[in-house]
Short mmCIF file of C-alpha atoms in Angstrom, two decimals:
data_model
loop_
_atom_site.label_atom_id
_atom_site.label_comp_id
_atom_site.label_asym_id
_atom_site.label_seq_id
_atom_site.Cartn_x
_atom_site.Cartn_y
_atom_site.Cartn_z
CA MET U 8 6.58 -69.43 92.82
CA THR U 9 3.35 -70.81 94.21
CA ASP U 10 0.47 -68.31 94.32
CA LYS U 11 -0.54 -69.35 97.82
CA ARG U 12 0.35 -67.20 100.80
CA PRO U 13 2.92 -68.91 103.02
CA ARG U 14 1.67 -69.42 106.56
CA THR U 15 4.78 -70.74 108.30
CA ALA U 16 8.55 -70.27 108.24
CA ARG U 17 9.06 -73.55 106.39
CA GLU U 18 6.43 -72.70 103.81
CA ALA U 19 8.03 -69.29 103.20
CA ALA U 20 11.42 -70.95 102.80
CA ALA U 21 10.10 -73.62 100.48
CA PHE U 22 8.26 -71.09 98.31
CA ALA U 23 11.44 -69.02 97.98
CA LEU U 24 13.46 -72.09 96.99
CA PHE U 25 10.78 -73.06 94.47
CA ALA U 26 10.98 -69.55 92.95
CA MET U 27 14.74 -69.81 92.61
CA ASP U 28 14.47 -73.13 90.82
CA GLU U 29 11.44 -72.40 88.65
CA ASP U 30 11.71 -68.66 87.96
CA GLY U 31 15.45 -68.10 88.17
CA ALA U 32 14.98 -65.71 91.09
CA TRP U 33 17.89 -64.64 93.26
CA SER U 34 17.78 -65.95 96.82
CA ASP U 35 17.55 -62.54 98.49
CA GLY U 36 14.76 -61.29 96.21
CA ALA U 37 12.73 -64.49 96.42
CA LEU U 38 13.05 -64.62 100.20
CA HIS U 39 12.14 -60.95 100.61
CA GLN U 40 8.99 -61.43 98.53
CA CYS U 41 7.92 -64.55 100.42
CA LEU U 42 8.53 -62.97 103.83
CA ALA U 43 6.54 -59.91 102.79
CA ARG U 44 3.61 -62.13 101.81
CA ALA U 45 3.85 -64.25 104.94
CA ALA U 46 4.07 -61.38 107.48
CA LEU U 47 5.80 -63.67 109.99
CA GLU U 48 6.99 -62.81 113.46
CA ASN U 49 10.70 -61.95 113.66
CA ARG U 50 11.64 -65.36 115.05
CA ASP U 51 9.86 -67.23 112.26
CA ALA U 52 11.21 -64.86 109.61
CA ALA U 53 14.72 -65.53 110.89
CA LEU U 54 14.10 -69.30 110.67
CA ALA U 55 12.82 -68.98 107.10
CA SER U 56 15.91 -66.99 106.14
CA ARG U 57 18.24 -69.53 107.72
CA LEU U 58 16.48 -72.40 105.94
CA VAL U 59 16.75 -70.72 102.53
CA TYR U 60 20.36 -69.65 102.80
CA GLY U 61 21.45 -72.81 104.59
CA THR U 62 19.86 -75.06 101.97
CA VAL U 63 21.43 -73.16 99.08
CA GLN U 64 24.81 -72.81 100.79
CA ASN U 65 25.02 -76.55 101.44
CA GLU U 66 23.35 -77.90 98.29
CA LEU U 67 26.25 -80.06 97.11
CA LEU U 68 26.75 -81.59 100.55
CA LEU U 69 23.03 -82.18 101.04
CA ASP U 70 22.81 -83.91 97.67
CA TRP U 71 25.77 -86.08 98.66
CA TYR U 72 23.89 -87.21 101.77
CA LEU U 73 20.67 -87.60 99.81
CA ARG U 74 22.36 -90.04 97.41
CA ARG U 75 23.31 -92.17 100.39
CA PHE U 76 19.89 -92.17 102.05
CA SER U 77 17.74 -92.43 98.92
CA SER U 78 16.87 -95.54 96.94
CA VAL U 79 16.00 -93.30 93.98
CA ARG U 80 18.54 -91.49 91.82
CA LEU U 81 18.53 -87.73 92.31
CA LYS U 82 17.63 -87.02 88.69
CA LYS U 83 14.53 -89.19 89.09
CA ILE U 84 13.25 -87.17 92.05
CA ALA U 85 10.86 -84.37 91.09
CA PRO U 86 12.50 -80.91 91.51
CA ARG U 87 10.18 -79.65 94.27
CA VAL U 88 10.47 -82.92 96.16
CA ARG U 89 14.26 -82.74 95.89
CA ILE U 90 14.22 -79.18 97.22
CA CYS U 91 12.11 -80.21 100.20
CA LEU U 92 14.38 -83.15 100.91
CA ARG U 93 17.42 -80.87 100.90
CA MET U 94 15.73 -78.50 103.31
CA GLY U 95 14.74 -81.40 105.57
CA LEU U 96 18.26 -82.85 105.56
CA TYR U 97 19.69 -79.42 106.31
CA GLN U 98 17.57 -79.24 109.46
CA LEU U 99 18.44 -82.77 110.52
CA ILE U 100 22.18 -82.73 109.82
CA LEU U 101 23.37 -79.13 110.00
CA MET U 102 21.00 -77.42 112.45
CA ASP U 103 21.24 -78.28 116.14
CA LYS U 104 18.07 -76.64 117.51
CA ILE U 105 15.44 -78.28 115.32
CA PRO U 106 13.74 -81.35 116.86
CA PRO U 107 14.13 -84.26 114.40
CA HIS U 108 10.42 -85.13 114.54
CA ALA U 109 9.52 -81.56 113.57
CA ALA U 110 11.97 -81.51 110.65
CA VAL U 111 10.60 -84.81 109.33
CA ALA U 112 6.91 -84.12 109.84
CA GLU U 113 6.99 -80.55 108.48
CA THR U 114 8.97 -81.57 105.39
CA VAL U 115 6.60 -84.45 104.65
CA GLU U 116 3.68 -82.03 104.94
CA LEU U 117 5.34 -79.60 102.49
CA VAL U 118 5.72 -82.42 99.98
CA ARG U 119 2.12 -83.51 100.47
CA ARG U 120 0.71 -80.00 100.04
CA TYR U 121 2.92 -78.33 97.44
CA CYS U 122 4.69 -80.98 95.37
CA ARG U 123 1.76 -82.73 93.68
CA ALA U 124 3.00 -85.87 95.39
CA ASP U 125 1.16 -89.18 95.46
CA ARG U 126 1.10 -91.47 98.49
CA ARG U 127 4.15 -93.40 97.29
CA THR U 128 6.23 -90.22 96.99
CA VAL U 129 5.17 -89.02 100.44
CA SER U 130 6.18 -92.39 101.91
CA PHE U 131 9.52 -92.20 100.10
CA VAL U 132 10.27 -88.75 101.55
CA ASN U 133 9.29 -89.89 105.03
CA ALA U 134 11.57 -92.93 104.76
CA VAL U 135 14.58 -90.91 103.54
CA LEU U 136 14.29 -88.38 106.33
CA ARG U 137 13.74 -90.97 109.05
CA HIS U 138 16.78 -92.87 107.79
CA ALA U 139 18.83 -89.66 108.04
CA ALA U 140 17.41 -88.80 111.48
CA ASP U 141 18.35 -92.25 112.78
CA ALA U 142 21.89 -91.85 111.42
CA VAL U 143 22.28 -88.48 113.12
CA GLN U 144 20.95 -89.79 116.43
CA SER U 145 23.19 -92.87 116.38
CA GLY U 146 26.27 -90.95 115.22
CA SER U 147 26.53 -93.05 112.07
CA LEU U 148 26.35 -90.40 109.35
CA PRO U 149 28.39 -91.35 106.26
CA VAL U 150 31.96 -90.06 106.44
CA LEU U 151 33.10 -87.51 103.85
CA ASP U 152 35.84 -89.55 102.22
CA CYS U 153 37.80 -87.27 99.88
CA PRO U 154 41.20 -87.76 98.23
CA ASP U 155 42.68 -84.35 99.16
CA LYS U 156 41.96 -81.16 101.07
CA GLU U 157 40.59 -79.24 98.09
CA SER U 158 38.03 -81.92 97.27
CA TYR U 159 37.10 -82.13 100.98
CA TYR U 160 36.58 -78.37 101.24
CA ALA U 161 34.53 -78.46 98.05
CA LEU U 162 32.20 -81.11 99.46
CA ARG U 163 32.11 -79.99 103.09
CA TYR U 164 31.31 -76.38 102.21
CA SER U 165 29.45 -77.03 98.94
CA HIS U 166 31.74 -75.10 96.62
CA PRO U 167 32.58 -76.29 93.09
CA GLU U 168 35.91 -78.07 93.15
CA TRP U 169 37.31 -75.97 90.28
CA LEU U 170 36.77 -72.83 92.38
CA VAL U 171 38.32 -74.26 95.56
CA ARG U 172 41.39 -75.37 93.61
CA LEU U 173 41.68 -71.93 92.03
CA TRP U 174 41.50 -70.24 95.44
CA SER U 175 43.97 -72.73 96.90
CA ALA U 176 46.47 -71.95 94.15
CA GLN U 177 45.97 -68.19 94.54
CA PHE U 178 45.69 -67.83 98.33
CA GLY U 179 46.89 -71.15 99.80
CA GLN U 180 44.94 -74.09 101.24
CA LYS U 181 44.23 -72.54 104.65
CA MET U 182 42.79 -69.36 103.18
CA ALA U 183 40.78 -71.36 100.64
CA GLU U 184 39.06 -73.14 103.54
CA LYS U 185 38.48 -69.86 105.39
CA LEU U 186 36.90 -68.36 102.28
CA CYS U 187 34.55 -71.34 101.99
CA GLN U 188 33.65 -71.09 105.67
CA ALA U 189 32.99 -67.35 105.39
CA ASP U 190 30.72 -67.90 102.39
CA ASN U 191 28.50 -70.18 104.51
CA ALA U 192 28.50 -68.10 107.70
CA ASP U 193 25.69 -65.80 108.81
CA THR U 194 26.36 -62.37 107.36
CA PRO U 195 25.17 -59.13 108.97
CA VAL U 196 23.53 -56.50 106.81
CA SER U 197 25.96 -53.64 106.20
CA VAL U 198 24.57 -50.11 106.06
CA ARG U 199 26.36 -46.84 105.39
CA VAL U 200 25.28 -43.78 107.35
CA ASN U 201 24.34 -40.76 105.24
CA LEU U 202 26.42 -38.10 106.99
CA LEU U 203 24.51 -35.36 105.17
CA LYS U 204 21.44 -36.23 107.23
CA THR U 205 22.55 -37.83 110.49
CA THR U 206 25.43 -39.15 112.58
CA PRO U 207 26.61 -42.75 113.09
CA GLU U 208 25.53 -42.54 116.73
CA ALA U 209 22.01 -41.38 115.87
CA ALA U 210 21.67 -43.94 113.07
CA ARG U 211 22.75 -46.73 115.41
CA ALA U 212 20.19 -45.65 118.01
CA ALA U 213 17.47 -45.58 115.35
CA LEU U 214 18.28 -49.10 114.19
CA GLU U 215 18.47 -50.41 117.73
CA SER U 216 15.06 -48.90 118.42
CA ALA U 217 13.83 -51.11 115.55
CA GLU U 218 15.03 -54.10 117.63
CA MET U 219 18.16 -54.75 115.56
CA ALA U 220 21.56 -55.62 116.99
CA VAL U 221 24.10 -53.11 115.65
CA GLN U 222 27.89 -52.91 115.66
CA VAL U 223 30.18 -50.31 114.13
CA HIS U 224 32.53 -51.82 111.53
CA PRO U 225 36.02 -51.89 113.10
CA ALA U 226 37.56 -50.07 110.11
CA PHE U 227 34.72 -47.75 109.02
CA ASP U 228 33.12 -45.23 111.38
CA ASP U 229 30.11 -44.75 109.07
CA ILE U 230 29.42 -48.45 108.37
CA LEU U 231 27.06 -50.29 110.72
CA LEU U 232 26.70 -54.09 110.79
CA CYS U 233 23.13 -55.10 111.60
CA THR U 234 21.41 -58.35 112.51
CA GLY U 235 17.93 -59.32 113.62
CA GLY U 236 15.80 -57.40 111.16
CA ASP U 237 15.39 -55.72 107.80
CA ALA U 238 17.36 -52.46 107.78
CA ALA U 239 15.70 -51.40 104.52
CA ALA U 240 12.28 -51.50 106.22
CA THR U 241 13.20 -49.09 109.02
CA PRO U 242 12.18 -45.43 109.30
CA ALA U 243 15.88 -44.49 109.19
CA PHE U 244 16.16 -46.02 105.72
CA GLN U 245 12.96 -44.43 104.47
CA ALA U 246 14.19 -41.05 105.72
CA GLY U 247 17.44 -41.42 103.78
CA GLU U 248 19.59 -41.54 106.91
CA ILE U 249 21.12 -44.89 105.94
CA THR U 250 21.54 -46.95 102.81
CA VAL U 251 22.39 -50.62 102.44
CA GLN U 252 25.99 -50.85 101.24
CA ASP U 253 28.89 -53.13 102.05
CA ALA U 254 32.07 -51.64 103.45
CA ALA U 255 34.04 -52.83 100.41
CA SER U 256 31.81 -50.90 98.04
CA ALA U 257 32.04 -47.83 100.27
CA LEU U 258 35.84 -48.19 100.25
CA ALA U 259 35.89 -48.00 96.44
CA ALA U 260 34.17 -44.61 96.67
CA ALA U 261 36.59 -43.49 99.38
CA VAL U 262 39.59 -44.53 97.28
CA ALA U 263 38.18 -42.59 94.32
CA ASP U 264 38.09 -39.63 96.73
CA PRO U 265 36.16 -37.06 94.67
CA LYS U 266 36.26 -33.48 95.90
CA PRO U 267 33.42 -30.94 96.03
CA GLY U 268 33.03 -29.44 92.56
CA ASP U 269 34.52 -32.44 90.72
CA THR U 270 33.07 -34.06 87.62
CA VAL U 271 32.63 -37.79 88.30
CA LEU U 272 31.65 -40.65 85.99
CA ASP U 273 30.43 -43.92 87.54
CA CYS U 274 30.51 -46.06 84.42
CA CYS U 275 28.73 -49.22 85.65
CA ALA U 276 26.77 -47.68 88.47
CA ALA U 277 23.78 -49.90 89.32
CA PRO U 278 22.51 -50.32 92.00
CA GLY U 279 24.07 -46.94 92.81
CA GLY U 280 25.83 -47.38 96.15
CA LYS U 281 29.19 -46.05 95.02
CA SER U 282 27.56 -43.12 93.21
CA PHE U 283 25.68 -42.27 96.42
CA ALA U 284 28.84 -42.47 98.52
CA MET U 285 30.85 -40.31 96.12
CA ALA U 286 28.07 -37.72 95.82
CA GLY U 287 27.91 -37.53 99.62
CA ARG U 288 31.66 -36.97 99.85
CA MET U 289 31.23 -34.07 97.42
CA GLN U 290 28.78 -32.34 99.81
CA GLY U 291 26.29 -31.79 96.99
CA HIS U 292 28.74 -29.80 94.83
CA GLY U 293 29.91 -30.89 91.39
CA SER U 294 28.29 -33.75 89.48
CA VAL U 295 28.15 -37.53 89.50
CA THR U 296 26.91 -39.15 86.30
CA SER U 297 25.71 -42.70 87.01
CA CYS U 298 25.61 -44.95 83.94
CA ASP U 299 23.95 -48.26 83.16
CA ILE U 300 22.58 -50.10 80.14
CA TYR U 301 19.12 -50.63 81.66
CA GLU U 302 16.67 -47.78 82.17
CA HIS U 303 14.87 -49.51 85.06
CA LYS U 304 18.15 -49.61 86.98
CA LEU U 305 18.71 -45.92 86.34
CA THR U 306 15.23 -45.27 87.71
CA ARG U 307 16.20 -47.01 90.95
CA ILE U 308 19.38 -44.91 91.16
CA ARG U 309 17.36 -41.70 90.76
CA GLU U 310 14.93 -42.86 93.44
CA GLY U 311 17.79 -43.68 95.79
CA ALA U 312 19.45 -40.32 95.18
CA GLN U 313 16.20 -38.53 95.96
CA ARG U 314 15.69 -40.52 99.16
CA LEU U 315 19.24 -39.68 100.29
CA GLY U 316 18.95 -36.02 99.34
CA LEU U 317 21.72 -36.14 96.72
CA ALA U 318 20.85 -33.52 94.12
CA ASN U 319 24.24 -33.75 92.37
CA ILE U 320 23.54 -37.17 90.79
CA GLN U 321 22.37 -37.49 87.21
CA THR U 322 21.93 -40.68 85.18
CA ALA U 323 22.85 -41.68 81.65
CA LEU U 324 21.84 -44.71 79.60
CA GLN U 325 25.28 -45.79 78.37
CA ASP U 326 27.18 -48.98 77.57
CA ALA U 327 30.53 -48.70 79.37
CA SER U 328 32.29 -50.57 76.56
CA ALA U 329 31.12 -48.07 73.90
CA PRO U 330 32.87 -44.69 73.52
CA ARG U 331 31.08 -41.40 74.11
CA GLU U 332 33.01 -38.66 72.35
CA GLU U 333 31.76 -35.68 74.37
CA TRP U 334 32.97 -37.27 77.62
CA LYS U 335 36.59 -37.73 76.56
CA GLY U 336 39.04 -35.93 78.84
CA THR U 337 36.29 -34.30 80.92
CA ALA U 338 36.16 -36.22 84.23
CA ASP U 339 38.14 -35.63 87.39
CA VAL U 340 37.21 -39.12 88.60
CA VAL U 341 36.16 -42.18 86.60
CA LEU U 342 35.03 -45.30 88.45
CA CYS U 343 34.79 -48.60 86.54
CA ASP U 344 33.07 -51.21 88.69
CA VAL U 345 32.95 -53.70 85.85
CA PRO U 346 30.74 -56.76 85.28
CA CYS U 347 32.46 -59.73 86.91
CA SER U 348 31.99 -63.29 88.13
CA GLY U 349 30.64 -62.04 91.48
CA LEU U 350 32.59 -64.70 93.36
CA GLY U 351 33.39 -62.26 96.15
CA ILE U 352 29.76 -61.94 97.26
CA ILE U 353 28.87 -65.63 97.59
CA ARG U 354 28.15 -65.09 101.28
CA LYS U 355 25.24 -62.79 100.28
CA LYS U 356 24.15 -64.54 97.09
CA PRO U 357 25.10 -68.17 97.75
CA GLU U 358 23.84 -69.46 94.40
CA ILE U 359 26.62 -67.57 92.58
CA ARG U 360 29.00 -70.38 93.46
CA TYR U 361 27.10 -72.73 91.14
CA LYS U 362 27.71 -70.65 88.01
CA ASP U 363 28.95 -72.54 84.97
CA PRO U 364 32.67 -71.68 84.75
CA ALA U 365 32.35 -71.60 80.96
CA GLU U 366 30.12 -68.53 81.36
CA LEU U 367 32.98 -66.67 83.04
CA GLU U 368 35.66 -67.23 80.42
CA ASN U 369 34.91 -64.11 78.37
CA LEU U 370 34.73 -61.72 81.33
CA PRO U 371 38.42 -60.62 81.36
CA ALA U 372 38.18 -59.51 77.72
CA LEU U 373 35.06 -57.45 78.46
CA GLN U 374 36.59 -55.99 81.63
CA ALA U 375 39.73 -54.94 79.76
CA LYS U 376 37.62 -53.37 77.02
CA ILE U 377 35.56 -51.35 79.51
CA LEU U 378 38.65 -50.15 81.38
CA GLN U 379 40.40 -49.12 78.18
CA ASN U 380 37.34 -47.27 76.91
CA CYS U 381 36.49 -45.46 80.13
CA ALA U 382 40.08 -44.39 80.69
CA GLN U 383 39.55 -41.99 77.78
CA TYR U 384 37.16 -39.96 79.93
CA VAL U 385 39.81 -39.09 82.56
CA LYS U 386 41.32 -35.61 82.29
CA GLU U 387 45.03 -35.04 82.87
CA GLY U 388 45.79 -35.38 86.57
CA GLY U 389 42.47 -37.16 87.07
CA THR U 390 41.75 -40.41 88.91
CA LEU U 391 40.75 -43.78 87.43
CA VAL U 392 39.46 -46.50 89.77
CA TYR U 393 38.87 -50.10 88.67
CA SER U 394 36.86 -52.39 90.94
CA THR U 395 35.06 -55.74 90.98
CA CYS U 396 33.16 -57.90 93.46
CA THR U 397 35.30 -60.93 92.70
CA ILE U 398 38.61 -62.14 94.13
CA LEU U 399 39.98 -63.92 91.06
CA GLN U 400 43.35 -62.58 89.94
CA ARG U 401 42.51 -63.02 86.26
CA GLU U 402 39.69 -60.47 86.62
CA ASN U 403 41.59 -58.11 88.89
CA GLU U 404 45.37 -57.67 89.10
CA ASP U 405 45.93 -59.18 85.67
CA ILE U 406 43.55 -56.67 84.06
CA VAL U 407 45.10 -53.66 85.80
CA ARG U 408 48.70 -54.66 85.16
CA ALA U 409 47.99 -55.26 81.48
CA PHE U 410 46.26 -51.88 81.25
CA LEU U 411 49.14 -50.02 82.89
CA ALA U 412 51.67 -51.77 80.64
CA ALA U 413 49.70 -50.75 77.54
CA ASN U 414 48.95 -47.20 78.74
CA PRO U 415 52.09 -45.42 79.99
CA SER U 416 50.08 -42.21 80.41
CA PHE U 417 48.55 -43.83 83.54
CA GLU U 418 50.29 -44.77 86.76
CA ALA U 419 49.32 -46.64 89.94
CA VAL U 420 48.52 -44.42 92.93
CA PRO U 421 49.51 -45.58 96.44
CA TRP U 422 46.84 -45.20 99.14
CA GLU U 423 46.04 -46.54 102.57
CA HIS U 424 43.05 -47.27 104.75
CA LYS U 425 42.52 -48.72 108.20
CA VAL U 426 40.84 -51.83 106.76
CA CYS U 427 43.87 -52.94 104.71
CA GLY U 428 46.87 -50.73 105.52
CA ALA U 429 49.15 -49.12 102.93
CA ARG U 430 48.73 -50.19 99.30
CA GLU U 431 51.92 -49.14 97.58
CA ASP U 432 50.89 -50.61 94.23
CA GLY U 433 47.45 -48.99 94.44
CA MET U 434 45.64 -52.35 94.56
CA VAL U 435 43.88 -54.43 97.20
CA THR U 436 41.92 -57.68 97.24
CA LEU U 437 39.53 -57.68 100.19
CA LEU U 438 38.63 -61.07 101.65
CA PRO U 439 35.58 -61.71 103.91
CA PRO U 440 37.44 -63.68 106.61
CA VAL U 441 40.24 -61.10 106.77
CA HIS U 442 38.61 -57.70 106.30
CA GLN U 443 34.97 -58.28 107.38
CA THR U 444 33.80 -57.07 103.98
CA ASP U 445 32.60 -58.63 100.77
CA GLY U 446 35.24 -60.14 98.55
CA PHE U 447 36.26 -57.16 96.45
CA PHE U 448 39.08 -55.68 94.38
CA ILE U 449 40.05 -52.01 94.06
CA ALA U 450 42.84 -50.39 92.03
CA LYS U 451 43.58 -46.66 91.89
CA MET U 452 45.36 -45.03 88.97
CA ARG U 453 46.12 -41.50 87.81
CA LYS U 454 46.39 -40.00 84.35
CA LYS U 455 49.72 -38.21 84.19
CA ASN U 456 49.98 -34.59 83.21
CA ALA U 457 51.43 -34.20 79.72
#
């Protein structure tokens, strides 16, 4: 990331995109840091956010257009210049409220100031963007010519074709397109109200007083959907009255359903949302042990618990795939939110879609190992919940069904909730365009009494 302080929305967006490319930063973290340094007005901060997320969400499509407007091969264009070109094309082609002259001029200026560009490069960028602007104005943009629907969805919504084909096979073509559309749509920030400190009505009023637009989630009375600001920067957040958590994650805690006085193990707990929700349901009685393999993440969980007033949370540095003898048969509730591909939260972290699929091949084996190991901690009659933030069957239903087949001492537990109805097999896959949540999977099981 450049050391200079961004002065405008486009500079803040460009700096965040540079940090993602050069430092491996996540989009949300890079953007938050740049906006904090820029101290922009709300309107400009919103524009910067839209430019970052829109550019990342549409990267494959923007590169497709860039190949058609550029006389230089993409690999020959310097990385920062290519990033600026993508952001310029996004404004010209996919945003309808940006004057073309502003998109061109501001992008050229970014290249001149922050890309170590010579005069020839600046002229090249200007020519590419003017060519694109003329095509938009004349209605002569190149047509997306694709051989089938899956390849069209992949290009139009900038998703890897292997993923679109996988979703199409699992959910059908229509739902595959809806999933792609949802991944690229504006997503409100979801916050859960801490009922130990306030009410949903009071929390909503507090957020609205911070000039945010707030709606109650249609299926969760204590989940508020917020737009127009940073919920984590509000007095309500600092006071522990709310915490940022998606409804799907909150549902996993509700399905686990710990009671006051229970012993709970959250085996892959960071960043702590499900631990917080379970501890709140327990009214401060009993214990929640939140585990992770990184001490700095446990520190954040402890800080969050303190902010929320949850004294019944403790942390443990523990690898969920490694057995811990003294925990065996001791927990009323064990929650395994296992490492996964993350393909259910693309709408919040759009760069996840560009993961190398080869990196995901070993995940099911690790997930099965964690589930098998952590099941040992459940006492007779206790509850075991398996969850992920992906929607791929191979990481979800396949893992649970194989576990139940190999462990007859466990059984699926039916449950129901307003967001998804009755789940007779104990399992649900939540989909953003259907449930207004992250893409998520939850399965509830019980250890039978001997």
